[in-house]
Short mmCIF file of C-alpha atoms and ligand atoms in Angstrom, two decimals:
data_model
loop_
_atom_site.label_atom_id
_atom_site.label_comp_id
_atom_site.label_asym_id
_atom_site.label_seq_id
_atom_site.Cartn_x
_atom_site.Cartn_y
_atom_site.Cartn_z
CA MET A 216 1.03 20.97 12.83
CA LYS A 217 -1.57 20.92 10.30
CA ILE A 218 -1.65 16.77 9.02
CA LEU A 219 -4.32 15.74 6.78
CA VAL A 220 -4.91 12.08 8.10
CA VAL A 221 -5.99 9.82 5.16
CA GLY A 222 -8.74 7.37 6.15
CA ASN A 223 -11.87 6.41 7.66
CA GLY A 224 -11.27 2.77 10.47
CA ALA A 225 -10.28 2.51 14.17
CA ARG A 226 -6.32 2.99 12.84
CA GLU A 227 -7.61 6.59 11.68
CA HIS A 228 -8.87 7.37 14.46
CA ALA A 229 -6.64 6.28 16.57
CA ILE A 230 -3.90 8.38 14.82
CA VAL A 231 -6.51 11.17 15.18
CA HIS A 232 -7.00 11.12 18.64
CA SER A 233 -2.99 10.79 18.91
CA LEU A 234 -2.07 13.37 17.34
CA ALA A 235 -5.12 15.53 19.40
CA ALA A 236 -4.31 14.51 22.78
CA GLU A 237 -0.16 16.21 21.96
CA PRO A 238 0.51 18.92 23.98
CA ALA A 239 0.40 22.24 21.99
CA VAL A 240 4.39 23.19 21.08
CA ASP A 241 2.76 26.80 19.69
CA THR A 242 -0.62 25.94 19.46
CA ALA A 243 -2.70 22.65 19.29
CA ASN A 244 -2.30 20.86 16.05
CA GLU A 245 -5.39 21.33 13.43
CA LEU A 246 -6.92 18.07 12.24
CA HIS A 247 -7.90 17.30 9.26
CA ALA A 248 -10.01 13.80 7.70
CA ALA A 249 -10.22 12.07 4.53
CA PRO A 250 -13.16 10.95 4.36
CA GLY A 251 -12.37 9.85 7.97
CA ASN A 252 -16.03 8.77 9.83
CA PRO A 253 -17.82 10.23 12.77
CA GLY A 254 -15.63 9.36 15.61
CA ILE A 255 -12.49 11.25 13.58
CA GLY A 256 -14.47 14.12 13.19
CA GLY A 257 -15.15 14.64 16.31
CA HIS A 258 -11.44 16.31 16.50
CA ALA A 259 -10.42 16.69 12.84
CA THR A 260 -12.92 18.15 10.65
CA LEU A 261 -14.10 15.77 7.41
CA HIS A 262 -12.67 15.92 3.93
CA PRO A 263 -15.79 13.86 1.96
CA VAL A 264 -12.78 12.71 -0.12
CA ASP A 265 -11.99 9.24 -1.61
CA ALA A 266 -9.38 7.78 -0.05
CA THR A 267 -7.35 5.70 -3.13
CA ASP A 268 -7.74 9.16 -5.29
CA GLY A 269 -4.25 10.17 -5.35
CA ALA A 270 -4.65 13.99 -7.47
CA ALA A 271 -7.83 14.32 -5.01
CA VAL A 272 -6.49 14.06 -2.04
CA ALA A 273 -2.69 15.93 -3.19
CA ALA A 274 -5.24 18.62 -3.95
CA LEU A 275 -6.78 18.37 -0.43
CA ALA A 276 -3.66 18.87 1.28
CA THR A 277 -2.44 21.81 -0.98
CA SER A 278 -5.46 23.23 -0.70
CA LEU A 279 -5.44 23.19 3.46
CA GLY A 280 -1.91 24.18 3.15
CA VAL A 281 -1.01 21.08 5.62
CA ASP A 282 2.45 20.06 7.18
CA LEU A 283 1.77 16.31 6.68
CA VAL A 284 -0.38 13.86 5.27
CA VAL A 285 -0.26 10.52 6.68
CA VAL A 286 -1.56 7.52 4.98
CA GLY A 287 -3.51 5.37 7.22
CA PRO A 288 -4.81 2.07 4.93
CA GLU A 289 -3.22 0.12 2.72
CA ALA A 290 -5.15 0.42 -0.38
CA PRO A 291 -4.32 4.16 -0.99
CA LEU A 292 -0.75 3.36 -0.51
CA VAL A 293 -1.24 0.60 -3.54
CA ALA A 294 -2.36 2.99 -5.17
CA GLY A 295 0.29 4.94 -5.35
CA VAL A 296 -1.44 7.76 -3.15
CA ALA A 297 1.52 8.57 -0.77
CA ASP A 298 3.57 9.00 -4.35
CA ALA A 299 1.13 11.51 -5.32
CA VAL A 300 0.65 13.60 -2.35
CA ARG A 301 5.23 13.75 -1.97
CA ASP A 302 5.15 15.01 -5.77
CA ALA A 303 2.94 17.93 -5.67
CA GLY A 304 5.80 19.13 -2.44
CA VAL A 305 4.25 17.81 0.96
CA PRO A 306 5.93 15.17 3.22
CA VAL A 307 4.03 12.81 3.83
CA PHE A 308 4.00 9.54 6.15
CA GLY A 309 3.49 6.54 3.84
CA PRO A 310 5.44 4.64 1.61
CA SER A 311 4.90 4.16 -2.07
CA ALA A 312 3.45 2.64 -4.29
CA GLU A 313 6.17 -0.20 -5.33
CA ALA A 314 7.72 0.39 -2.02
CA ALA A 315 3.98 -0.45 -0.79
CA ARG A 316 4.11 -4.11 -3.08
CA LEU A 317 5.30 -5.63 0.48
CA GLU A 318 2.27 -6.22 1.20
CA GLY A 319 0.26 -6.31 -2.33
CA SER A 320 1.76 -9.23 -3.01
CA LYS A 321 2.82 -11.80 -0.93
CA ALA A 322 5.36 -13.21 -4.11
CA PHE A 323 7.07 -9.98 -4.21
CA ALA A 324 7.59 -9.84 -0.30
CA LYS A 325 8.60 -13.56 0.25
CA GLU A 326 11.78 -12.12 -3.21
CA VAL A 327 12.47 -9.23 -1.36
CA MET A 328 13.23 -11.65 2.16
CA ALA A 329 15.04 -14.37 0.39
CA THR A 330 17.27 -11.65 -0.98
CA ALA A 331 17.80 -9.67 2.29
CA ASN A 332 18.14 -13.20 3.91
CA VAL A 333 14.87 -12.22 6.51
CA PRO A 334 14.26 -15.82 8.46
CA THR A 335 10.39 -16.22 6.79
CA ALA A 336 7.90 -19.90 6.34
CA MET A 337 9.02 -21.88 3.39
CA ALA A 338 7.08 -20.80 0.60
CA HIS A 339 6.37 -22.03 -3.37
CA VAL A 340 4.43 -19.48 -5.36
CA CYS A 341 2.41 -21.28 -7.48
CA THR A 342 0.51 -20.34 -11.11
CA THR A 343 -1.83 -23.49 -11.59
CA LEU A 344 -3.73 -26.46 -9.26
CA ASP A 345 -0.81 -29.17 -9.73
CA GLU A 346 1.54 -26.53 -8.56
CA VAL A 347 -0.47 -26.06 -5.73
CA THR A 348 -1.29 -29.93 -4.54
CA ALA A 349 2.70 -30.47 -5.08
CA ALA A 350 3.00 -27.93 -2.85
CA LEU A 351 0.08 -29.12 -0.33
CA ASP A 352 1.58 -32.87 -0.57
CA ALA A 353 5.82 -31.20 -0.03
CA PHE A 354 4.76 -29.46 2.68
CA GLY A 355 2.30 -31.44 5.04
CA PRO A 356 -0.89 -30.69 7.00
CA PRO A 357 -1.52 -27.58 8.32
CA PHE A 358 -1.68 -26.39 5.03
CA VAL A 359 -1.61 -22.90 4.69
CA VAL A 360 -3.09 -20.93 1.53
CA LYS A 361 -2.50 -17.45 0.63
CA ASP A 362 -4.28 -15.87 -1.96
CA ASP A 363 -1.78 -13.30 -3.91
CA GLY A 364 -2.92 -10.34 -3.33
CA LEU A 365 -5.23 -7.30 -0.42
CA ALA A 366 -7.37 -9.39 0.94
CA ALA A 367 -7.61 -7.64 4.23
CA GLY A 368 -6.51 -10.14 5.83
CA LYS A 369 -8.93 -12.73 4.59
CA GLY A 370 -7.41 -13.97 1.96
CA VAL A 371 -5.32 -16.35 4.21
CA VAL A 372 -6.68 -20.44 4.68
CA VAL A 373 -4.72 -22.70 7.44
CA THR A 374 -6.56 -26.01 8.31
CA ASP A 375 -5.85 -29.62 7.87
CA ASP A 376 -8.24 -30.15 4.68
CA ARG A 377 -6.01 -30.55 2.21
CA ASP A 378 -9.67 -30.66 0.33
CA ALA A 379 -10.50 -27.38 1.68
CA ALA A 380 -7.14 -25.33 0.96
CA VAL A 381 -7.24 -26.65 -2.08
CA GLU A 382 -10.47 -25.24 -2.55
CA HIS A 383 -9.04 -21.35 -1.48
CA ALA A 384 -6.18 -21.65 -3.94
CA ARG A 385 -8.35 -22.57 -6.69
CA ALA A 386 -11.09 -19.70 -5.76
CA SER A 387 -8.02 -17.42 -5.50
CA LEU A 388 -6.79 -18.42 -8.88
CA ALA A 389 -10.29 -18.24 -10.67
CA ALA A 390 -11.12 -14.67 -9.25
CA ARG A 391 -7.42 -13.08 -10.76
CA GLY A 392 -8.61 -15.09 -14.77
CA ASP A 393 -5.06 -15.52 -15.49
CA ALA A 394 -3.10 -13.39 -13.19
CA GLY A 395 -3.71 -15.43 -10.31
CA THR A 396 -1.11 -16.67 -8.39
CA VAL A 397 -1.08 -18.12 -4.65
CA VAL A 398 1.16 -19.00 -2.19
CA ILE A 399 1.69 -21.93 -0.01
CA GLU A 400 3.81 -22.26 2.71
CA GLU A 401 5.40 -24.40 5.14
CA TYR A 402 2.98 -23.83 9.20
CA LEU A 403 4.39 -21.87 11.32
CA ASP A 404 3.95 -22.83 15.44
CA GLY A 405 4.47 -20.69 18.60
CA PRO A 406 2.78 -17.27 19.63
CA GLU A 407 2.04 -14.48 16.63
CA VAL A 408 3.67 -10.87 17.56
CA SER A 409 3.06 -7.81 15.88
CA LEU A 410 5.43 -5.70 16.03
CA PHE A 411 5.80 -2.09 13.86
CA CYS A 412 9.01 -0.15 12.32
CA VAL A 413 9.05 2.91 11.90
CA CYS A 414 11.54 4.18 8.73
CA ASP A 415 12.24 6.98 7.10
CA GLY A 416 13.95 5.13 3.76
CA VAL A 417 17.07 3.97 5.76
CA THR A 418 16.30 4.61 9.60
CA VAL A 419 14.16 1.70 11.21
CA VAL A 420 12.60 3.22 14.65
CA PRO A 421 10.44 0.38 16.55
CA MET A 422 7.70 0.70 18.92
CA VAL A 423 6.72 -1.23 21.44
CA PRO A 424 5.67 -5.36 20.32
CA ALA A 425 1.86 -6.14 20.55
CA GLN A 426 -0.34 -9.21 19.60
CA ASP A 427 -3.80 -9.92 17.12
CA PHE A 428 -6.62 -11.81 17.28
CA LYS A 429 -7.06 -13.07 13.86
CA ARG A 430 -9.88 -15.67 14.84
CA VAL A 431 -13.63 -14.47 14.95
CA GLY A 432 -14.12 -16.13 18.33
CA ASP A 433 -12.95 -17.17 21.54
CA ASP A 434 -9.93 -19.54 21.29
CA ASP A 435 -9.33 -18.85 17.99
CA ALA A 436 -12.12 -20.49 17.18
CA GLY A 437 -13.95 -19.63 13.20
CA PRO A 438 -12.50 -17.87 10.37
CA ASN A 439 -10.03 -15.40 10.12
CA THR A 440 -10.75 -11.28 10.43
CA GLY A 441 -9.12 -8.15 10.20
CA GLY A 442 -8.12 -8.81 13.80
CA MET A 443 -11.04 -8.82 16.89
CA GLY A 444 -8.42 -7.53 19.36
CA ALA A 445 -4.99 -6.87 21.22
CA TYR A 446 -2.73 -5.43 23.43
CA THR A 447 0.48 -3.88 24.81
CA PRO A 448 3.27 -4.95 26.50
CA LEU A 449 4.03 -8.88 25.99
CA ASP A 450 5.29 -9.60 28.98
CA TRP A 451 5.93 -13.27 27.78
CA ALA A 452 8.68 -12.39 24.98
CA PRO A 453 12.09 -13.31 25.00
CA SER A 454 13.68 -9.92 26.14
CA GLY A 455 15.82 -9.39 23.22
CA LEU A 456 13.16 -9.74 20.51
CA VAL A 457 12.93 -6.59 19.79
CA GLY A 458 16.73 -5.21 18.18
CA GLU A 459 16.60 -9.68 17.12
CA VAL A 460 13.17 -7.87 14.66
CA VAL A 461 15.80 -4.48 13.82
CA ASP A 462 18.38 -5.79 13.46
CA ARG A 463 17.47 -9.99 11.27
CA ILE A 464 14.23 -8.22 9.35
CA ALA A 465 13.27 -4.80 9.31
CA GLN A 466 16.93 -3.41 8.67
CA PRO A 467 18.23 -5.68 6.90
CA THR A 468 14.72 -5.50 4.48
CA VAL A 469 14.83 -1.85 4.41
CA ASP A 470 18.44 -1.87 3.00
CA GLU A 471 17.35 -4.10 0.28
CA MET A 472 14.53 -1.84 -1.01
CA ALA A 473 17.01 1.61 -0.88
CA ARG A 474 19.03 -0.78 -3.25
CA ARG A 475 15.75 -0.99 -5.61
CA GLY A 476 16.24 2.38 -6.42
CA THR A 477 12.34 1.52 -3.84
CA PRO A 478 13.39 2.90 -0.67
CA PHE A 479 10.67 1.96 2.21
CA THR A 480 8.77 5.36 4.00
CA GLY A 481 6.31 4.81 6.66
CA VAL A 482 5.60 1.54 8.54
CA LEU A 483 6.72 -1.67 8.55
CA TYR A 484 4.22 -3.79 9.70
CA VAL A 485 6.05 -7.08 11.02
CA GLY A 486 3.31 -10.29 10.95
CA LEU A 487 6.04 -12.50 13.14
CA ALA A 488 5.51 -16.23 14.67
CA LEU A 489 7.41 -16.78 17.34
CA THR A 490 8.48 -20.60 16.55
CA SER A 491 9.81 -23.97 18.05
CA ARG A 492 12.57 -23.41 14.87
CA GLY A 493 12.78 -19.19 15.75
CA THR A 494 11.41 -16.31 14.54
CA ARG A 495 10.08 -15.40 11.53
CA VAL A 496 7.66 -13.37 9.46
CA VAL A 497 4.53 -14.69 8.48
CA GLU A 498 3.82 -11.30 6.79
CA PHE A 499 4.87 -8.08 5.96
CA ASN A 500 1.78 -4.75 5.94
CA VAL A 501 2.74 -1.19 5.55
CA ARG A 502 0.99 0.20 7.26
CA PHE A 503 -0.06 0.25 10.71
CA GLY A 504 -1.96 -2.89 12.16
CA ASP A 505 -5.91 -2.88 13.38
CA PRO A 506 -6.05 -3.40 15.69
CA GLU A 507 -2.89 -3.30 17.44
CA ILE A 508 -2.20 0.25 17.20
CA GLN A 509 -5.02 1.32 18.67
CA ALA A 510 -3.58 -0.74 22.05
CA VAL A 511 0.17 0.89 20.96
CA LEU A 512 -0.99 4.22 20.19
CA ALA A 513 -2.52 4.40 23.93
CA ARG A 514 1.05 3.40 25.48
CA LEU A 515 3.12 5.54 22.96
CA ARG A 516 4.98 9.04 25.57
CA THR A 517 6.35 10.80 22.68
CA PRO A 518 4.40 13.10 20.10
CA LEU A 519 2.98 11.58 17.65
CA SER A 520 2.99 14.07 14.85
CA GLY A 521 7.24 14.17 15.68
CA VAL A 522 8.21 10.83 14.57
CA LEU A 523 5.71 10.64 11.55
CA LEU A 524 7.11 14.35 10.30
CA ALA A 525 10.61 12.91 11.31
CA ALA A 526 9.89 9.90 9.28
CA ALA A 527 8.09 12.00 5.80
CA GLN A 528 11.24 14.01 6.00
CA GLY A 529 14.18 11.52 5.71
CA ARG A 530 15.10 13.07 10.24
CA LEU A 531 14.54 9.79 11.98
CA SER A 532 18.48 9.59 13.16
CA GLU A 533 18.13 12.68 14.56
CA ILE A 534 14.57 12.15 17.05
CA GLU A 535 14.91 10.60 20.80
CA PRO A 536 14.39 7.07 21.24
CA LEU A 537 10.99 6.94 21.27
CA SER A 538 9.61 6.36 25.28
CA TRP A 539 6.23 4.64 26.52
CA THR A 540 4.44 4.34 29.71
CA ASP A 541 4.65 1.40 31.53
CA ASP A 542 1.31 0.21 32.43
CA ALA A 543 -1.02 -1.90 30.08
CA VAL A 544 -3.38 -1.10 27.72
CA VAL A 545 -5.88 -3.60 25.74
CA ASN A 546 -8.39 -3.06 22.61
CA VAL A 547 -11.74 -4.70 21.85
CA VAL A 548 -13.41 -4.60 19.21
CA VAL A 549 -17.12 -5.27 18.44
CA ALA A 550 -17.99 -5.85 15.03
CA SER A 551 -21.97 -6.22 13.71
CA GLN A 552 -23.66 -9.51 12.97
CA GLY A 553 -22.23 -11.98 10.09
CA TYR A 554 -19.43 -10.71 10.68
CA PRO A 555 -16.69 -11.80 8.76
CA GLU A 556 -19.35 -13.17 6.47
CA SER A 557 -21.44 -10.71 5.76
CA PRO A 558 -21.83 -8.01 8.00
CA ARG A 559 -25.22 -6.57 9.42
CA ARG A 560 -25.24 -2.58 8.50
CA GLY A 561 -27.50 0.57 9.93
CA ASP A 562 -27.66 -1.42 13.49
CA PRO A 563 -28.37 1.74 16.25
CA ILE A 564 -25.27 2.87 18.35
CA SER A 565 -25.40 3.84 22.08
CA GLY A 566 -23.46 3.92 25.08
CA ILE A 567 -20.31 5.11 23.99
CA ASP A 568 -20.52 8.00 25.86
CA ALA A 569 -21.18 6.21 29.25
CA ALA A 570 -18.64 4.06 27.92
CA ALA A 571 -16.11 6.55 27.59
CA ALA A 572 -16.93 7.76 31.18
CA LEU A 573 -14.66 5.05 32.65
CA ASP A 574 -11.62 5.64 33.88
CA GLY A 575 -8.99 4.14 31.60
CA VAL A 576 -11.56 3.63 28.90
CA HIS A 577 -12.02 5.69 25.14
CA VAL A 578 -14.03 4.42 22.08
CA LEU A 579 -12.71 4.28 18.45
CA HIS A 580 -14.51 4.27 15.80
CA ALA A 581 -13.86 2.10 13.19
CA GLY A 582 -17.00 0.97 10.41
CA THR A 583 -19.83 3.48 11.88
CA ALA A 584 -21.77 6.74 9.96
CA VAL A 585 -24.38 8.63 11.05
CA SER A 586 -28.32 7.82 9.67
CA ASP A 587 -30.71 10.16 10.31
CA GLY A 588 -28.75 12.26 13.02
CA ALA A 589 -27.93 8.41 14.61
CA LEU A 590 -25.13 7.22 15.47
CA VAL A 591 -24.81 3.74 13.13
CA SER A 592 -22.56 0.99 11.81
CA ALA A 593 -21.12 0.99 8.48
CA GLY A 594 -18.84 -2.23 8.13
CA GLY A 595 -18.29 -5.23 9.97
CA ARG A 596 -15.64 -4.44 13.14
CA VAL A 597 -17.00 -1.12 14.37
CA LEU A 598 -16.33 0.41 17.48
CA SER A 599 -12.63 -0.13 19.84
CA VAL A 600 -13.46 -0.02 23.16
CA VAL A 601 -9.68 0.77 24.93
CA GLY A 602 -9.01 0.15 28.41
CA ARG A 603 -5.63 1.01 30.00
CA GLY A 604 -4.71 -0.21 33.16
CA ASP A 605 -2.16 -0.93 35.64
CA ASP A 606 -1.19 -4.38 34.01
CA LEU A 607 -3.01 -6.63 31.99
CA ALA A 608 -6.08 -8.16 34.35
CA ALA A 609 -6.68 -4.19 34.76
CA ALA A 610 -6.46 -3.15 31.35
CA ARG A 611 -8.93 -6.43 30.69
CA ALA A 612 -10.81 -4.88 33.09
CA ALA A 613 -11.73 -1.55 32.10
CA SER A 614 -11.78 -2.33 27.96
CA TYR A 615 -14.81 -5.38 29.37
CA ALA A 616 -16.22 -2.63 31.54
CA GLY A 617 -16.65 -0.54 28.37
CA VAL A 618 -17.78 -3.20 25.85
CA ALA A 619 -20.64 -3.96 28.26
CA ARG A 620 -22.37 0.00 28.08
CA VAL A 621 -21.92 -0.46 24.74
CA ASP A 622 -25.40 -0.97 23.03
CA LEU A 623 -25.20 -2.29 19.00
CA PRO A 624 -28.08 -4.92 18.07
CA GLY A 625 -26.99 -7.85 16.94
CA SER A 626 -23.04 -7.53 17.94
CA HIS A 627 -20.18 -9.67 19.00
CA HIS A 628 -16.98 -9.56 20.47
CA ARG A 629 -14.42 -11.76 21.90
CA THR A 630 -14.29 -12.13 25.27
CA ASP A 631 -11.00 -14.04 24.91
CA ILE A 632 -8.52 -10.63 24.01
CA ALA A 633 -4.95 -10.64 26.33
CA LEU A 634 -6.40 -13.35 28.13
CA THR A 635 -4.08 -16.31 28.41
CA ALA A 636 -1.39 -13.19 28.74
CA GLU A 637 -3.23 -12.70 31.59
CA ARG A 638 -2.55 -15.85 32.90
CA GLY A 639 0.97 -16.35 32.72
CA GLU A 640 0.13 -18.99 30.33
CA VAL A 641 1.43 -17.40 26.80
CA GLU A 642 3.74 -19.90 25.16
CA VAL A 643 6.48 -20.07 23.27
CA PRO A 644 7.43 -22.87 21.96
P1 AMP B 934 -1.70 -13.23 6.39
O1 AMP B 934 -2.67 -12.08 5.99
O2 AMP B 934 -0.18 -13.91 6.26
O3 AMP B 934 -0.81 -11.96 7.49
O4 AMP B 934 -2.05 -14.44 7.25
C1 AMP B 934 -3.17 -13.66 8.15
C2 AMP B 934 -2.99 -14.92 9.54
O5 AMP B 934 -2.81 -16.31 9.04
C3 AMP B 934 -2.58 -14.88 9.96
O6 AMP B 934 -1.99 -13.84 11.28
C4 AMP B 934 -1.69 -16.79 10.91
O7 AMP B 934 -2.45 -16.34 11.92
C5 AMP B 934 -1.99 -17.23 9.46
N1 AMP B 934 -1.25 -17.65 9.52
C6 AMP B 934 -0.72 -16.82 7.81
N2 AMP B 934 0.85 -17.68 7.68
C7 AMP B 934 0.39 -18.84 7.98
C8 AMP B 934 1.89 -20.04 8.21
N3 AMP B 934 3.28 -19.99 7.48
N4 AMP B 934 1.48 -20.48 9.30
C9 AMP B 934 0.99 -20.66 10.55
N5 AMP B 934 -0.27 -19.26 9.74
C10 AMP B 934 -0.36 -18.40 9.37
N1 LIG B 935 -3.92 -6.65 12.08
C1 LIG B 935 -3.90 -6.82 11.07
C2 LIG B 935 -4.42 -6.58 9.61
O1 LIG B 935 -4.15 -5.12 10.28
O2 LIG B 935 -3.37 -6.75 9.36
#
């Protein structure tokens, strides 16, 4: 198949890595990326096209004659890139701009969940500071304050400090002028799970659950980030979890989106908390989660291209259930100095080949660039070091051995990705 992948992060590198590794049916996949990154360039032809420019992406897809376009990140989806490609007659994996509002607006997602009877945190949508303080005091601490727009995982503050909660709400309201809204939520206790559900507007095909580590530091210290690491499988999760999430959350949401005339095609990323009062949705996203998908795809046996094309063409009901390896995968993110507040760019990166030479290790590029012929950092999350093994202990050992071989001045990473799970200490309240 000829496939164009849109985006430039480690998620897109993971997708391209999987597509490149598929056994050839007639011929091997021919891969293109817009704009991609230096790691993606190892498997795909890179095209310097703005990922959020729908007309440009559609024109590229048409001129290349691709069979499928896969849109990775949320920003192009919210900007309508999938619509532009679909209108050009090219199959596309990714929701329309209308359907992408499930991620683009937290208030919209809450409304859909309420209509579809999907269990989630109680929430107040506020447009003034008076409403904010009333909602904060109604719920009590810990306070959860969400900016109602795309914020790359950084628009949410969870704090016991009421003043900090009010300040985040004030800043979020002010940043959007008169149009600002913030969502104040009930706090959800219990471990978080990410479940990616592949959808074709009607049918829902779940992947395997994974867990992400959102805070920057060990033991969940420090601010939220885009995600510092992930692992799969979750041996501690209740055995019926995936079925429950499909039946009570993903399928009702997909049905509700279809009923509204805005069918959902692509990945419905269900972010869950397993709370003392049951399974609750923390958030919806409309694309694969980064860094979870780097771990999840490493366990997928079914060729990815066929799954994504079937979703794009509304044929998911025809495919076999997905097949998974029964080993474990851990992804550790190497971040640049200053991430998430003020990531430093332009530092030299070395040791990737040495890391990838280790058994069970591969390295995916996120924020990298080539400058004067040398690989340098170009973003906050720079690399994903993916390690696999028979169990989480072996996968952790592989991934951290890889991290140890990578050199990026000033970089940091968490040392406890999957550690409590390896020790069997994750508790569902
Ligand atoms: P979101 O952007 O909605 O995914 O929120 C980012 C992170 O903030 C989540 O992954 C959680 O760790 C945390 N979070 C969001 N909402 C809540 C909530 N209601 N209770 C507890 N933690 C939350
Ligand atoms: N892993 C968090 C995200 O992709 O939003």
